[in-house]
Amino acid sequence: MHRIKLVLFVLLFVSLQTQSLSKQLHHDPIIDGVLNRLDSLRLTSSVQESAVKGLLQRLIPTHFHSFEFRIISKDVCGGSSCFVIENYDGSRRIGPEIVIKGTTGVEIASGLHWYLKYKCNAHVSWDKTGGIQIASVPQPGHLPRLASKGILIRRPVPWTYYQNVVTSSYSYVWWGWERWEREIDWMALQGINLPLAFTGQEAIWQKVFKRFNISKEDLDDYFGGPAFLAWARMGNLHAWGGPLSENWLGDQLLLQKQILSRMLELGMTPVLPSFSGNVPSALRKIYPGANITRLDNWNTVDGDPRWCCTYLLNPSDPLFIDIGEAFIKQQIEEYGEITNIYNW
């Protein structure tokens, strides 16, 4: 399937109602093909198991040796994703007490969260919704035992999506790696396996638009400032709060690579950005025959042409495919072939 068509298909697919999606999952060969493709991109079992051990070390270091983690096949779960929690067969006071198995690192992490929540009465949340409350977890050697058969919980739908395209301009844009690491840990514990990963895309766009003869000065008039990235990306405004420095662009790209690396280590499928049609105004002069429309004022910058009324390239124009494909290829060059799911 052509990559751009695949992008459009996946965007439609992700927007389906959860209940409708659940009914269709095992009956649509295209969906099965996408799922199989994404499964094939996952990192090795040992990498995912180690990533969850790292999460455990950050969350509750006193119990680092109390849990054993193992990746298992979907066959154990009847063909779907799941986690299994069992008592460790051995001494409770030396080494592991509880074994948590899962089809990915995310499933193992969500199994750990389930055990801490329902067997140890612990609470793991954002700081403003209670934070991490683990004082109720018994000391190593005294963790609660499970019934002899253990626990098996299947994921009701294949993907749990997280974030939206403007979240990054509320608070994420100010985060460094330490804060992102905590958020990704939280995602894994909550079973999120399809997170949006929009950081650093302006650095990618800079490289792409350079191929289309767009200058740095043109991009300074196009990119919004850090607090307004989402609105510039959506074509609501341009240049407001900018320009973006080269150091900032480079730092954001490095941060994105850290974010993606950890998401992949945990078995997540990142959702990368794609091309929505918004273009710098300079593209009209460089490609005078392109079907580019100036949009109306978004009513936030008083109609001032320095910041309002951005430009949209018609999706039917061949240039749309050229730019969109170049953007995805540049991301693959930067990050590797890590996903087939994109958003804008």
Short mmCIF file of C-alpha atoms in Angstrom, two decimals:
data_model
loop_
_atom_site.label_atom_id
_atom_site.label_comp_id
_atom_site.label_asym_id
_atom_site.label_seq_id
_atom_site.Cartn_x
_atom_site.Cartn_y
_atom_site.Cartn_z
CA MET A 1 0.00 0.00 0.00
CA HIS A 2 1.34 3.49 -0.88
CA ARG A 3 2.72 5.09 2.29
CA ILE A 4 0.55 8.23 2.04
CA LYS A 5 -2.56 6.14 1.48
CA LEU A 6 -1.57 4.03 4.48
CA VAL A 7 -1.30 7.19 6.57
CA LEU A 8 -4.81 8.28 5.59
CA PHE A 9 -6.18 4.81 6.23
CA VAL A 10 -4.63 4.59 9.68
CA LEU A 11 -5.92 8.04 10.64
CA LEU A 12 -9.42 6.88 9.76
CA PHE A 13 -8.90 3.57 11.52
CA VAL A 14 -7.75 5.15 14.79
CA SER A 15 -10.82 7.40 14.83
CA LEU A 16 -13.27 4.49 14.86
CA GLN A 17 -15.45 3.93 17.89
CA THR A 18 -13.88 1.49 20.35
CA GLN A 19 -16.89 -0.83 20.38
CA SER A 20 -17.12 -0.90 16.60
CA LEU A 21 -13.40 -1.53 16.36
CA SER A 22 -13.56 -4.39 18.82
CA LYS A 23 -16.18 -6.18 16.72
CA GLN A 24 -14.18 -5.82 13.51
CA LEU A 25 -10.72 -6.70 14.77
CA HIS A 26 -10.51 -10.35 13.79
CA HIS A 27 -12.50 -10.05 10.57
CA ASP A 28 -10.64 -7.43 8.55
CA PRO A 29 -7.50 -8.60 6.73
CA ILE A 30 -6.27 -5.01 6.27
CA ILE A 31 -6.46 -4.33 10.01
CA ASP A 32 -4.80 -7.66 10.74
CA GLY A 33 -2.06 -6.74 8.29
CA VAL A 34 -1.41 -3.42 10.02
CA LEU A 35 -1.31 -5.12 13.42
CA ASN A 36 1.08 -7.80 12.20
CA ARG A 37 3.29 -5.17 10.60
CA LEU A 38 3.46 -3.19 13.85
CA ASP A 39 4.18 -6.35 15.85
CA SER A 40 7.11 -7.05 13.53
CA LEU A 41 8.62 -3.65 14.35
CA ARG A 42 8.78 -4.27 18.10
CA LEU A 43 12.12 -4.61 19.83
CA THR A 44 13.28 -7.95 21.24
CA SER A 45 11.78 -9.56 24.33
CA SER A 46 14.94 -8.99 26.36
CA VAL A 47 14.94 -5.26 25.56
CA GLN A 48 11.31 -4.89 26.62
CA GLU A 49 11.78 -6.93 29.80
CA SER A 50 14.81 -4.81 30.74
CA ALA A 51 12.85 -1.62 30.08
CA VAL A 52 10.11 -2.67 32.50
CA LYS A 53 12.74 -3.59 35.11
CA GLY A 54 14.07 -0.05 34.71
CA LEU A 55 10.56 1.29 35.27
CA LEU A 56 10.26 -0.85 38.43
CA GLN A 57 13.59 0.50 39.67
CA ARG A 58 12.35 4.07 39.27
CA LEU A 59 8.92 3.38 40.75
CA ILE A 60 9.67 1.15 43.74
CA PRO A 61 13.39 0.37 43.96
CA THR A 62 13.07 -1.56 47.23
CA HIS A 63 11.19 -4.27 45.30
CA PHE A 64 13.48 -4.52 42.29
CA HIS A 65 14.13 -8.21 43.00
CA SER A 66 10.57 -9.02 44.09
CA PHE A 67 9.17 -9.27 40.55
CA GLU A 68 10.16 -11.30 37.53
CA PHE A 69 9.05 -10.13 34.09
CA ARG A 70 8.66 -12.26 30.96
CA ILE A 71 7.44 -11.58 27.42
CA ILE A 72 5.00 -14.22 26.16
CA SER A 73 3.33 -15.03 22.85
CA LYS A 74 -0.18 -13.88 22.01
CA ASP A 75 -1.03 -17.57 21.68
CA VAL A 76 -1.03 -17.75 25.48
CA CYS A 77 -3.80 -15.13 25.45
CA GLY A 78 -5.92 -16.68 22.71
CA GLY A 79 -4.42 -14.50 19.99
CA SER A 80 -4.82 -11.11 21.67
CA SER A 81 -2.62 -9.03 23.97
CA CYS A 82 -2.73 -9.76 27.68
CA PHE A 83 -0.85 -9.94 30.94
CA VAL A 84 -0.61 -12.88 33.32
CA ILE A 85 0.26 -12.59 37.02
CA GLU A 86 1.36 -15.67 38.95
CA ASN A 87 3.06 -16.57 42.20
CA TYR A 88 6.75 -17.30 41.79
CA ASP A 89 7.47 -20.97 42.32
CA GLY A 90 10.23 -20.80 44.90
CA SER A 91 11.28 -19.14 48.13
CA ARG A 92 9.37 -15.97 48.88
CA ARG A 93 12.18 -14.37 50.85
CA ILE A 94 14.97 -14.87 48.34
CA GLY A 95 14.53 -13.38 44.89
CA PRO A 96 11.23 -12.98 43.02
CA GLU A 97 7.85 -13.43 44.67
CA ILE A 98 5.56 -12.52 41.77
CA VAL A 99 5.93 -13.29 38.06
CA ILE A 100 4.27 -10.93 35.57
CA LYS A 101 4.11 -12.02 31.95
CA GLY A 102 2.85 -9.99 29.02
CA THR A 103 2.81 -9.87 25.26
CA THR A 104 4.73 -6.56 25.30
CA GLY A 105 6.56 -4.45 27.83
CA VAL A 106 3.45 -2.29 28.14
CA GLU A 107 1.33 -5.32 29.05
CA ILE A 108 3.85 -6.30 31.73
CA ALA A 109 3.88 -2.75 33.12
CA SER A 110 0.08 -2.59 33.19
CA GLY A 111 0.10 -5.97 34.95
CA LEU A 112 2.48 -4.54 37.55
CA HIS A 113 0.13 -1.59 38.03
CA TRP A 114 -2.84 -3.95 38.37
CA TYR A 115 -1.04 -5.94 41.06
CA LEU A 116 0.05 -2.85 43.01
CA LYS A 117 -3.43 -1.33 42.81
CA TYR A 118 -5.65 -4.32 43.53
CA LYS A 119 -3.40 -6.50 45.69
CA CYS A 120 -1.35 -3.86 47.51
CA ASN A 121 -3.79 -0.89 47.57
CA ALA A 122 -1.19 1.38 45.98
CA HIS A 123 -1.95 4.39 43.78
CA VAL A 124 0.11 5.54 40.81
CA SER A 125 -1.02 8.74 39.14
CA TRP A 126 0.02 12.24 38.07
CA ASP A 127 1.19 14.56 40.85
CA LYS A 128 -2.03 16.61 40.76
CA THR A 129 -4.27 13.54 40.97
CA GLY A 130 -2.62 11.91 43.95
CA GLY A 131 0.88 11.16 42.74
CA ILE A 132 2.69 7.94 43.63
CA GLN A 133 1.36 6.39 46.85
CA ILE A 134 3.14 3.10 47.52
CA ALA A 135 3.49 3.07 51.32
CA SER A 136 0.86 0.32 51.45
CA VAL A 137 3.05 -2.12 49.49
CA PRO A 138 4.34 -4.79 51.92
CA GLN A 139 8.07 -5.21 52.39
CA PRO A 140 9.99 -7.63 50.15
CA GLY A 141 9.33 -11.20 51.18
CA HIS A 142 5.76 -10.40 52.22
CA LEU A 143 3.97 -9.51 48.98
CA PRO A 144 0.35 -10.74 48.72
CA ARG A 145 -0.07 -14.13 47.08
CA LEU A 146 -2.51 -14.82 44.27
CA ALA A 147 -5.01 -17.63 43.90
CA SER A 148 -3.36 -20.77 42.57
CA LYS A 149 -4.46 -20.11 38.97
CA GLY A 150 -3.14 -16.55 38.98
CA ILE A 151 -4.63 -13.69 36.95
CA LEU A 152 -5.01 -13.38 33.16
CA ILE A 153 -6.42 -10.14 31.74
CA ARG A 154 -6.81 -9.60 28.00
CA ARG A 155 -6.67 -6.21 26.34
CA PRO A 156 -10.23 -5.50 25.04
CA VAL A 157 -8.94 -3.57 21.99
CA PRO A 158 -5.48 -3.66 20.42
CA TRP A 159 -4.56 -0.02 21.00
CA THR A 160 -4.94 2.51 23.79
CA TYR A 161 -4.32 5.98 22.31
CA TYR A 162 -3.01 8.90 24.36
CA GLN A 163 -2.70 12.69 23.93
CA ASN A 164 -3.99 15.10 21.31
CA VAL A 165 -2.22 17.41 18.92
CA VAL A 166 -2.45 20.52 21.12
CA THR A 167 -1.36 18.90 24.40
CA SER A 168 2.26 19.59 23.50
CA SER A 169 1.57 23.31 23.59
CA TYR A 170 -0.09 23.29 26.99
CA SER A 171 2.82 21.97 29.03
CA TYR A 172 4.84 19.28 27.25
CA VAL A 173 6.89 21.78 25.28
CA TRP A 174 8.65 22.86 28.49
CA TRP A 175 9.51 19.34 29.59
CA GLY A 176 13.02 17.90 29.58
CA TRP A 177 13.91 14.23 29.52
CA GLU A 178 13.41 13.64 33.26
CA ARG A 179 9.77 14.76 33.09
CA TRP A 180 9.18 12.85 29.86
CA GLU A 181 10.62 9.71 31.43
CA ARG A 182 8.09 9.93 34.26
CA GLU A 183 5.25 10.44 31.79
CA ILE A 184 6.26 7.46 29.66
CA ASP A 185 6.48 5.32 32.81
CA TRP A 186 2.94 6.43 33.68
CA MET A 187 1.78 5.61 30.14
CA ALA A 188 3.13 2.08 30.37
CA LEU A 189 1.61 1.48 33.81
CA GLN A 190 -1.78 2.61 32.46
CA GLY A 191 -1.51 0.27 29.46
CA ILE A 192 -1.07 3.03 26.87
CA ASN A 193 0.56 1.54 23.79
CA LEU A 194 -0.27 4.12 21.08
CA PRO A 195 1.10 7.49 22.28
CA LEU A 196 1.39 10.61 20.18
CA ALA A 197 5.04 11.61 19.60
CA PHE A 198 5.06 15.12 18.13
CA THR A 199 8.18 16.60 19.73
CA GLY A 200 10.92 17.89 17.44
CA GLN A 201 8.95 17.94 14.20
CA GLU A 202 10.00 21.50 13.31
CA ALA A 203 13.60 20.27 12.97
CA ILE A 204 12.35 17.65 10.51
CA TRP A 205 10.31 20.23 8.61
CA GLN A 206 13.33 22.50 8.38
CA LYS A 207 15.26 19.76 6.55
CA VAL A 208 12.30 18.89 4.32
CA PHE A 209 11.36 22.42 3.28
CA LYS A 210 15.00 23.18 2.49
CA ARG A 211 14.68 20.65 -0.35
CA PHE A 212 11.77 22.70 -1.68
CA ASN A 213 13.92 25.87 -1.65
CA ILE A 214 12.34 27.37 1.46
CA SER A 215 14.88 29.55 3.30
CA LYS A 216 15.44 29.89 7.04
CA GLU A 217 13.92 33.38 6.88
CA ASP A 218 10.82 31.90 5.25
CA LEU A 219 10.58 29.32 8.05
CA ASP A 220 11.00 32.00 10.72
CA ASP A 221 7.82 33.50 9.28
CA TYR A 222 6.15 30.07 9.29
CA PHE A 223 6.96 28.33 12.59
CA GLY A 224 5.18 29.48 15.74
CA GLY A 225 7.06 29.96 18.99
CA PRO A 226 7.39 27.13 21.56
CA ALA A 227 4.17 27.98 23.40
CA PHE A 228 2.18 28.17 20.14
CA LEU A 229 3.53 25.24 18.16
CA ALA A 230 0.24 23.36 17.92
CA TRP A 231 -1.65 26.35 16.55
CA ALA A 232 1.04 27.04 13.97
CA ARG A 233 1.09 23.36 13.00
CA MET A 234 -2.69 23.47 12.50
CA GLY A 235 -2.51 26.61 10.39
CA ASN A 236 -4.27 28.90 12.87
CA LEU A 237 -1.39 31.38 12.93
CA HIS A 238 2.24 31.76 11.85
CA ALA A 239 5.39 33.32 13.33
CA TRP A 240 3.60 34.24 16.58
CA GLY A 241 5.99 33.84 19.52
CA GLY A 242 8.90 32.95 17.25
CA PRO A 243 11.40 32.57 15.76
CA LEU A 244 12.81 29.22 16.85
CA SER A 245 16.57 29.14 17.41
CA GLU A 246 18.82 26.50 15.88
CA ASN A 247 19.80 25.32 19.37
CA TRP A 248 16.15 24.88 20.32
CA LEU A 249 15.39 22.94 17.15
CA GLY A 250 18.38 20.66 17.70
CA ASP A 251 17.57 20.07 21.37
CA GLN A 252 13.97 19.18 20.56
CA LEU A 253 15.07 16.67 17.93
CA LEU A 254 17.44 14.99 20.40
CA LEU A 255 14.66 14.90 22.99
CA GLN A 256 12.31 13.28 20.48
CA LYS A 257 14.87 10.57 19.85
CA GLN A 258 15.05 9.87 23.60
CA ILE A 259 11.25 9.78 23.81
CA LEU A 260 10.91 7.41 20.87
CA SER A 261 13.70 5.16 22.14
CA ARG A 262 11.98 4.65 25.50
CA MET A 263 8.54 4.17 23.95
CA LEU A 264 9.95 1.49 21.65
CA GLU A 265 11.86 -0.22 24.47
CA LEU A 266 8.56 -0.62 26.32
CA GLY A 267 6.84 -2.06 23.26
CA MET A 268 4.77 1.01 22.41
CA THR A 269 3.85 2.09 18.88
CA PRO A 270 4.56 5.83 18.54
CA VAL A 271 2.23 8.00 16.45
CA LEU A 272 4.38 10.37 14.42
CA PRO A 273 3.29 13.60 12.69
CA SER A 274 2.44 13.77 9.00
CA PHE A 275 1.69 16.54 6.48
CA SER A 276 -1.62 18.38 6.87
CA GLY A 277 -1.23 20.78 3.94
CA ASN A 278 -0.13 23.89 5.83
CA VAL A 279 2.79 25.51 4.02
CA PRO A 280 5.01 28.61 4.27
CA SER A 281 3.77 31.56 2.23
CA ALA A 282 7.01 31.50 0.21
CA LEU A 283 5.93 28.26 -1.43
CA ARG A 284 3.47 30.23 -3.61
CA LYS A 285 6.31 32.08 -5.32
CA ILE A 286 8.50 29.01 -5.70
CA TYR A 287 5.62 26.92 -7.10
CA PRO A 288 3.28 29.49 -8.72
CA GLY A 289 1.19 26.76 -10.34
CA ALA A 290 0.43 24.98 -7.06
CA ASN A 291 -3.13 25.08 -5.72
CA ILE A 292 -2.50 27.06 -2.53
CA THR A 293 -5.28 28.91 -0.70
CA ARG A 294 -4.92 31.67 1.85
CA LEU A 295 -7.08 30.90 4.89
CA ASP A 296 -9.26 33.35 6.79
CA ASN A 297 -8.28 34.94 10.08
CA TRP A 298 -8.59 32.59 13.05
CA ASN A 299 -9.68 35.55 15.27
CA THR A 300 -6.78 35.30 17.70
CA VAL A 301 -4.18 37.72 16.34
CA ASP A 302 -6.53 40.57 15.34
CA GLY A 303 -6.27 39.85 11.64
CA ASP A 304 -2.69 41.12 11.55
CA PRO A 305 -1.12 39.67 8.38
CA ARG A 306 2.19 39.30 10.19
CA TRP A 307 0.64 36.39 12.10
CA CYS A 308 -2.75 35.49 10.67
CA CYS A 309 -4.18 33.94 7.54
CA THR A 310 -1.94 31.00 6.75
CA TYR A 311 -1.68 29.01 3.51
CA LEU A 312 -3.08 25.57 2.71
CA LEU A 313 -1.92 23.34 -0.14
CA ASN A 314 -4.82 21.47 -1.75
CA PRO A 315 -4.56 17.70 -1.11
CA SER A 316 -5.33 17.02 -4.79
CA ASP A 317 -2.23 18.93 -5.91
CA PRO A 318 0.71 16.62 -6.81
CA LEU A 319 2.95 18.80 -4.65
CA PHE A 320 0.97 17.66 -1.59
CA ILE A 321 2.11 14.07 -2.13
CA ASP A 322 5.69 15.19 -2.79
CA ILE A 323 5.94 17.16 0.45
CA GLY A 324 4.06 14.61 2.54
CA GLU A 325 6.21 11.75 1.29
CA ALA A 326 9.42 13.73 1.83
CA PHE A 327 8.40 14.44 5.43
CA ILE A 328 7.72 10.79 6.26
CA LYS A 329 10.95 9.69 4.56
CA GLN A 330 12.93 12.25 6.56
CA GLN A 331 11.46 10.90 9.79
CA ILE A 332 12.41 7.37 8.77
CA GLU A 333 15.93 8.61 8.06
CA GLU A 334 16.12 10.22 11.52
CA TYR A 335 14.36 7.59 13.64
CA GLY A 336 14.40 4.40 11.61
CA GLU A 337 11.34 2.48 10.43
CA ILE A 338 9.52 2.35 13.75
CA THR A 339 5.82 2.83 12.97
CA ASN A 340 3.13 2.90 10.29
CA ILE A 341 0.79 5.19 12.23
CA TYR A 342 0.78 8.95 11.66
CA ASN A 343 -1.38 11.91 12.64
CA TRP A 344 -1.44 15.63 11.88
#
